[in-house]
PDB file of C-alpha atoms in Angstrom:
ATOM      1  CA  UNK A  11      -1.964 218.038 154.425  1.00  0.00           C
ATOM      2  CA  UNK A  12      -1.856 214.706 156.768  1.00  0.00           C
ATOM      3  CA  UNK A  13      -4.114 213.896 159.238  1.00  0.00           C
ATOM      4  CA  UNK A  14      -2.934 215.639 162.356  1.00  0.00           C
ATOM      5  CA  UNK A  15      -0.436 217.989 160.589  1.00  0.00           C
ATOM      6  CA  UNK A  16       2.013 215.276 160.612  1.00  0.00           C
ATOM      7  CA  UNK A  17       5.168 216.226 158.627  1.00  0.00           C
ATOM      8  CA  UNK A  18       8.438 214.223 158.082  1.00  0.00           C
ATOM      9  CA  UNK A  19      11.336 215.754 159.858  1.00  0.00           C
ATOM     10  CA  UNK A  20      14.389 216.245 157.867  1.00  0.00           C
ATOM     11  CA  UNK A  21      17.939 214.849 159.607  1.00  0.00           C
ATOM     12  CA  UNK A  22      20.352 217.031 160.225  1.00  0.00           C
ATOM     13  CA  UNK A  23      23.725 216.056 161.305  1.00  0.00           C
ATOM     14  CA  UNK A  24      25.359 217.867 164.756  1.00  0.00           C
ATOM     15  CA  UNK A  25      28.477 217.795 164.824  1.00  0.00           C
ATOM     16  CA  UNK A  26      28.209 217.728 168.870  1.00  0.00           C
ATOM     17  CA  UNK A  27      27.036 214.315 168.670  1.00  0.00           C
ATOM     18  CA  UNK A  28      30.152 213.340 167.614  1.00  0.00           C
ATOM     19  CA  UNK A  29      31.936 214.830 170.274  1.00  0.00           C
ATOM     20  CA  UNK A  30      30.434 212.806 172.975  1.00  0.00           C
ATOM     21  CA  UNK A  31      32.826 210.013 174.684  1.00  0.00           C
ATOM     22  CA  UNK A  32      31.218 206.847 173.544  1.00  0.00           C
ATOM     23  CA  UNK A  33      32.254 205.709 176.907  1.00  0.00           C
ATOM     24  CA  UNK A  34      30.284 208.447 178.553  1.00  0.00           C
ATOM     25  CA  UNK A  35      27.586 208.334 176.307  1.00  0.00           C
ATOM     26  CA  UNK A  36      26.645 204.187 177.502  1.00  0.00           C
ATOM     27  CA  UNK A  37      26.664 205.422 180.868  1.00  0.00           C
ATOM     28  CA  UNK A  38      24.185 208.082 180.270  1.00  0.00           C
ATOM     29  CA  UNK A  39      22.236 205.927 178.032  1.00  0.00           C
ATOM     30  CA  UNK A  40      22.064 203.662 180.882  1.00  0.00           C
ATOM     31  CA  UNK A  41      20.972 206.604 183.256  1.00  0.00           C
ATOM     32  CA  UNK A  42      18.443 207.809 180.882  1.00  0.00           C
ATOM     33  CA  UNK A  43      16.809 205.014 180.829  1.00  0.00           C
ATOM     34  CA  UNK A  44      16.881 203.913 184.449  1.00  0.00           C
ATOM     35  CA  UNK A  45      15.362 207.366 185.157  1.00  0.00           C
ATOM     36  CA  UNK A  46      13.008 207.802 182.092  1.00  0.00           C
ATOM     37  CA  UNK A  47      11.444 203.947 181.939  1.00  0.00           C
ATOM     38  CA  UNK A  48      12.585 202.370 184.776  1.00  0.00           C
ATOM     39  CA  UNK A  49      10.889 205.113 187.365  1.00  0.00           C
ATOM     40  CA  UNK A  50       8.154 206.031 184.887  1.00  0.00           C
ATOM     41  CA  UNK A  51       9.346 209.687 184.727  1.00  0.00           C
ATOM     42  CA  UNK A  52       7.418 209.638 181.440  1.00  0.00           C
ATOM     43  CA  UNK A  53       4.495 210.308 182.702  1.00  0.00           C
ATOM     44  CA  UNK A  54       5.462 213.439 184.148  1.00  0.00           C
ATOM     45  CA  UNK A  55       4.044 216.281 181.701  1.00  0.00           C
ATOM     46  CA  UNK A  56       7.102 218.633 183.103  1.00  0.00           C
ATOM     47  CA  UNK A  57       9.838 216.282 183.238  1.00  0.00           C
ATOM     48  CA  UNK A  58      12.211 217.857 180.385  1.00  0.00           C
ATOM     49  CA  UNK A  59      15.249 217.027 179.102  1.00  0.00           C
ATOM     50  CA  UNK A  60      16.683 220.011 180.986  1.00  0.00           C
ATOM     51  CA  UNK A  61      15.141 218.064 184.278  1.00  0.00           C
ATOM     52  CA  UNK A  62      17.010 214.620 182.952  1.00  0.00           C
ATOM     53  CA  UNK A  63      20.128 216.830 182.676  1.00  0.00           C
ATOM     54  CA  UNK A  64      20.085 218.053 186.178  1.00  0.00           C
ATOM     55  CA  UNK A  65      18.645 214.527 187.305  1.00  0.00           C
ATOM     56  CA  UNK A  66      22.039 213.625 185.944  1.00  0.00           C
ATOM     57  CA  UNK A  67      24.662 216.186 186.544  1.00  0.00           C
ATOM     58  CA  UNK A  68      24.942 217.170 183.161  1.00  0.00           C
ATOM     59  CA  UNK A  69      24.141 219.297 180.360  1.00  0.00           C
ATOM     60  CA  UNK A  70      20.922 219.134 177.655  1.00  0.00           C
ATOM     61  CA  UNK A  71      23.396 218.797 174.715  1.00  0.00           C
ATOM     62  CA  UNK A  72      24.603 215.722 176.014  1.00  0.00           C
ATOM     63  CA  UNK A  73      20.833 214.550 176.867  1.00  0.00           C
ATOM     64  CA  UNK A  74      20.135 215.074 173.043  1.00  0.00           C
ATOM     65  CA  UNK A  75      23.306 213.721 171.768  1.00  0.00           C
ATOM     66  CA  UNK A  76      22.544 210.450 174.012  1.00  0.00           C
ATOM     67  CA  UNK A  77      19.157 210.507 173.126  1.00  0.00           C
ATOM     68  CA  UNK A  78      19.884 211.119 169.276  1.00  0.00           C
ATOM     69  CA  UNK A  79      22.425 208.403 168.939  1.00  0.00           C
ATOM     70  CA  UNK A  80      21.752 205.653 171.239  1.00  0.00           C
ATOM     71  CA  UNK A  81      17.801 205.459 170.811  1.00  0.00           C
ATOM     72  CA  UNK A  82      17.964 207.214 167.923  1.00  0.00           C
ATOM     73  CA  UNK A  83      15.394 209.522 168.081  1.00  0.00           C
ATOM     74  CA  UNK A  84      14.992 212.879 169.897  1.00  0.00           C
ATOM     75  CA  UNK A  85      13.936 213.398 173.172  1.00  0.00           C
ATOM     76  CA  UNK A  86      10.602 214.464 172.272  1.00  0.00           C
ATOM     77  CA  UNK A  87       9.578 211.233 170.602  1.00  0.00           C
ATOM     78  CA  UNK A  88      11.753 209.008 172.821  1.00  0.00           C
ATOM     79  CA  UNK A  89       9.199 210.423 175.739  1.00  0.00           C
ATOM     80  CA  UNK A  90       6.085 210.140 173.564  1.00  0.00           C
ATOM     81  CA  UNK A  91       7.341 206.111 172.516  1.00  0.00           C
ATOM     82  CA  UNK A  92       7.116 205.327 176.241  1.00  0.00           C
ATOM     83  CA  UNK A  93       3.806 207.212 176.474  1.00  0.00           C
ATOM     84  CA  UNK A  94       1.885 206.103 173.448  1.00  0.00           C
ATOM     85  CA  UNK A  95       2.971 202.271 174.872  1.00  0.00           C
ATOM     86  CA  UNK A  96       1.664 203.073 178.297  1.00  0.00           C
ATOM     87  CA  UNK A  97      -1.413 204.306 177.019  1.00  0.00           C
ATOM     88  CA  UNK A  98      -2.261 201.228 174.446  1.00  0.00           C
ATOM     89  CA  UNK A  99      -1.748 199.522 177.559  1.00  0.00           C
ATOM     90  CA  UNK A 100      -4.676 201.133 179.376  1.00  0.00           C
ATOM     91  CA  UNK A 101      -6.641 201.047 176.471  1.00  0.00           C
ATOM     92  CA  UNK A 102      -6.419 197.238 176.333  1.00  0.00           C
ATOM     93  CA  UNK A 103      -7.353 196.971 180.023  1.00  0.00           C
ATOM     94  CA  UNK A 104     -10.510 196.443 180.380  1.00  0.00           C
ATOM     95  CA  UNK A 105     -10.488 197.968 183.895  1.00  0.00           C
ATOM     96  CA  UNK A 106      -9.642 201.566 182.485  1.00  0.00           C
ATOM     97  CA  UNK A 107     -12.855 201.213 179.674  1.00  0.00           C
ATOM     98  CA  UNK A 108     -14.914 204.099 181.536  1.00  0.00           C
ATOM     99  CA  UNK A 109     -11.976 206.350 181.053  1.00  0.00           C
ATOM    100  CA  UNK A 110     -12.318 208.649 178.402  1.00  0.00           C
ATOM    101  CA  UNK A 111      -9.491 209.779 176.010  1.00  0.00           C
ATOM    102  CA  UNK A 112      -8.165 212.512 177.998  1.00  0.00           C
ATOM    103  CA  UNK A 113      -8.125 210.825 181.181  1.00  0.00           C
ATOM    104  CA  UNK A 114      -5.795 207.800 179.408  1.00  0.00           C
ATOM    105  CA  UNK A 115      -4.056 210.863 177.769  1.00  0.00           C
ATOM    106  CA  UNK A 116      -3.027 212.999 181.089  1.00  0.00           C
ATOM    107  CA  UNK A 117      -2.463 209.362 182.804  1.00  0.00           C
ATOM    108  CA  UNK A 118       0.390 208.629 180.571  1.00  0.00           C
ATOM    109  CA  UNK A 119       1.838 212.439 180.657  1.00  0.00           C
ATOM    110  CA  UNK A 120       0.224 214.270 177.827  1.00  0.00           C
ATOM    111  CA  UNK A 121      -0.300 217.855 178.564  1.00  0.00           C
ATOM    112  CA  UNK A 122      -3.424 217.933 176.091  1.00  0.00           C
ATOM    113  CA  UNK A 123      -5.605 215.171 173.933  1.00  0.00           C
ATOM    114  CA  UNK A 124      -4.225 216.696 170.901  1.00  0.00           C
ATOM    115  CA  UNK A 125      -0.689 215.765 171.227  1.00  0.00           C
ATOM    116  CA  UNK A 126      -1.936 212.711 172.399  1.00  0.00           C
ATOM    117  CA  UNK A 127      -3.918 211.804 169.318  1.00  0.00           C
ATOM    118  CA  UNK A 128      -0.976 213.640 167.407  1.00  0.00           C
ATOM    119  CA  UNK A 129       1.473 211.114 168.867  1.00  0.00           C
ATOM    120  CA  UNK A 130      -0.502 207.923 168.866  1.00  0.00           C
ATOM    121  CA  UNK A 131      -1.452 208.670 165.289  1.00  0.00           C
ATOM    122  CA  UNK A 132       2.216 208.773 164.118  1.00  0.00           C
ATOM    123  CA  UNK A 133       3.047 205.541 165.958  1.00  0.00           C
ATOM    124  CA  UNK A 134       0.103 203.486 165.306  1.00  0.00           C
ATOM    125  CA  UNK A 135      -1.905 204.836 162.118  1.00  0.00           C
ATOM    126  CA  UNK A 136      -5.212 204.895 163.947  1.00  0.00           C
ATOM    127  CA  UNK A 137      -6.368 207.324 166.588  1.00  0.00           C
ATOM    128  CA  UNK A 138      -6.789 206.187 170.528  1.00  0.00           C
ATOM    129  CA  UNK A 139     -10.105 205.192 170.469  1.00  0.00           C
ATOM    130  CA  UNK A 140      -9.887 203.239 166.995  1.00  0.00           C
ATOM    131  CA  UNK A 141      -7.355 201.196 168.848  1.00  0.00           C
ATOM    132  CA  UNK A 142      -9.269 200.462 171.884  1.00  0.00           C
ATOM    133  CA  UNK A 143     -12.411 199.690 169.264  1.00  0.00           C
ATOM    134  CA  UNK A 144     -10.158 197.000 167.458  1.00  0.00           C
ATOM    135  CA  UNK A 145      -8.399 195.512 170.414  1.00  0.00           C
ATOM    136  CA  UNK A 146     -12.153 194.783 171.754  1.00  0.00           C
ATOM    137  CA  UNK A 147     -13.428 193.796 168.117  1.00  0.00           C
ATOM    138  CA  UNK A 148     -10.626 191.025 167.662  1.00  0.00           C
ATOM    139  CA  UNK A 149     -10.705 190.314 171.391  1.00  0.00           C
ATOM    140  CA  UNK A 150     -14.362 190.157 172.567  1.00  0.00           C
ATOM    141  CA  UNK A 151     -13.423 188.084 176.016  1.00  0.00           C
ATOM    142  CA  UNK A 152     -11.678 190.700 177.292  1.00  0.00           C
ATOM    143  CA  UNK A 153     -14.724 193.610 177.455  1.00  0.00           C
ATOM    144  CA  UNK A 154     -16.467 192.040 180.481  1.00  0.00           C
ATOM    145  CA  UNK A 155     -20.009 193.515 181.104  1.00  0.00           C
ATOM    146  CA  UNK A 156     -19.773 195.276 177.819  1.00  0.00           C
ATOM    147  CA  UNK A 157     -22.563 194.564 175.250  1.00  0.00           C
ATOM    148  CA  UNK A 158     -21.649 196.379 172.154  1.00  0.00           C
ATOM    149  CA  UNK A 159     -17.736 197.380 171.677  1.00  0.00           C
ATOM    150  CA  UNK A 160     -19.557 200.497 169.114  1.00  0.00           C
ATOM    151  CA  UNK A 161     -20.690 202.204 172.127  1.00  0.00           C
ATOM    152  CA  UNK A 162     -17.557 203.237 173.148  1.00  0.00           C
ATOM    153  CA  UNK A 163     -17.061 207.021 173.464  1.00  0.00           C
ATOM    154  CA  UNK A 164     -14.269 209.605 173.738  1.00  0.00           C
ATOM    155  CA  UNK A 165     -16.596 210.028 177.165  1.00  0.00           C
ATOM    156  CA  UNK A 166     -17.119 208.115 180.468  1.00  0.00           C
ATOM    157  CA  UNK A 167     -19.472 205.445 179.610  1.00  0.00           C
ATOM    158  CA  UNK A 168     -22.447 204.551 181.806  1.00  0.00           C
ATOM    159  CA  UNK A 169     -23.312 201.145 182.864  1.00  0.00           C
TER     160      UNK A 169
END
């Protein structure tokens, strides 16, 4: 078993996606992203694809099918992309370095640390926290008062 119960998914093809005027599905790809990136709706923990569909005056199928084909990817990791980039963000700022792990985690729209560390896992190979321990390692300017970049913690830190 992988670390974090990671399994490959297995493609299937929907025919629905084919369906889908490609017309149609560059204006919604537009849409989805104005609404998803462009006003951070990411970060919402509720905002589903059911939400995006109503956002838009349309249906989940199409969501998916835009989703699927144009960023190719479903909507569940198209979210989590935006998420995981947020949060390697704030783990590379060294204003957010008191901030423990679920803190950055329900910042960027988790709805628990394990998805979080799920997610970031898959993307980057390395857990939150190993991340923010390289970034400092390679980039020892950036940690400001900081002595030792090892005394990190998954908790608040105390000065």
């Amino acid at each position: 078993m992988t670390k974090y119960n990671i399994t490959e998914k297995k493609e299937k093809a929907a025919v629905y996606r084919s369906l889908v005027n490609p017309k149609l599905m560059d204006e919604l790809k537009e849409k989805i992203f104005d609404i998803v990136i462009a006003q951070k709706k990411f970060k919402d923990k509720n905002y589903s694809a059911k939400r995006l569909a109503e956002d838009l005056g349309t249906n989940t199928r199409y969501i998916s099918a835009v989703v699927n084909v144009r960023f190719c990817m479903n909507y569940t990791s198209f979210i989590n992309k935006y998420r995981i980039e947020e949060a390697m963000s704030l783990l590379r700022d060294k204003r957010y370095l008191d901030l423990n792990m679920e803190d950055i985690s329900d910042m960027v729209g988790f709805a628990n640390r394990q998805s979080f560390y799920a997610s970031f896992y898959k993307m980057n190979n390395m857990t939150p926290r190993e991340y923010r321990l390289k970034y400092f390692a390679t980039h020892p300017t950036e940690k400001g008062k900081r002595k030792k970049v090892s005394s990190l913690k998954d908790k608040p830190a105390t000065e």
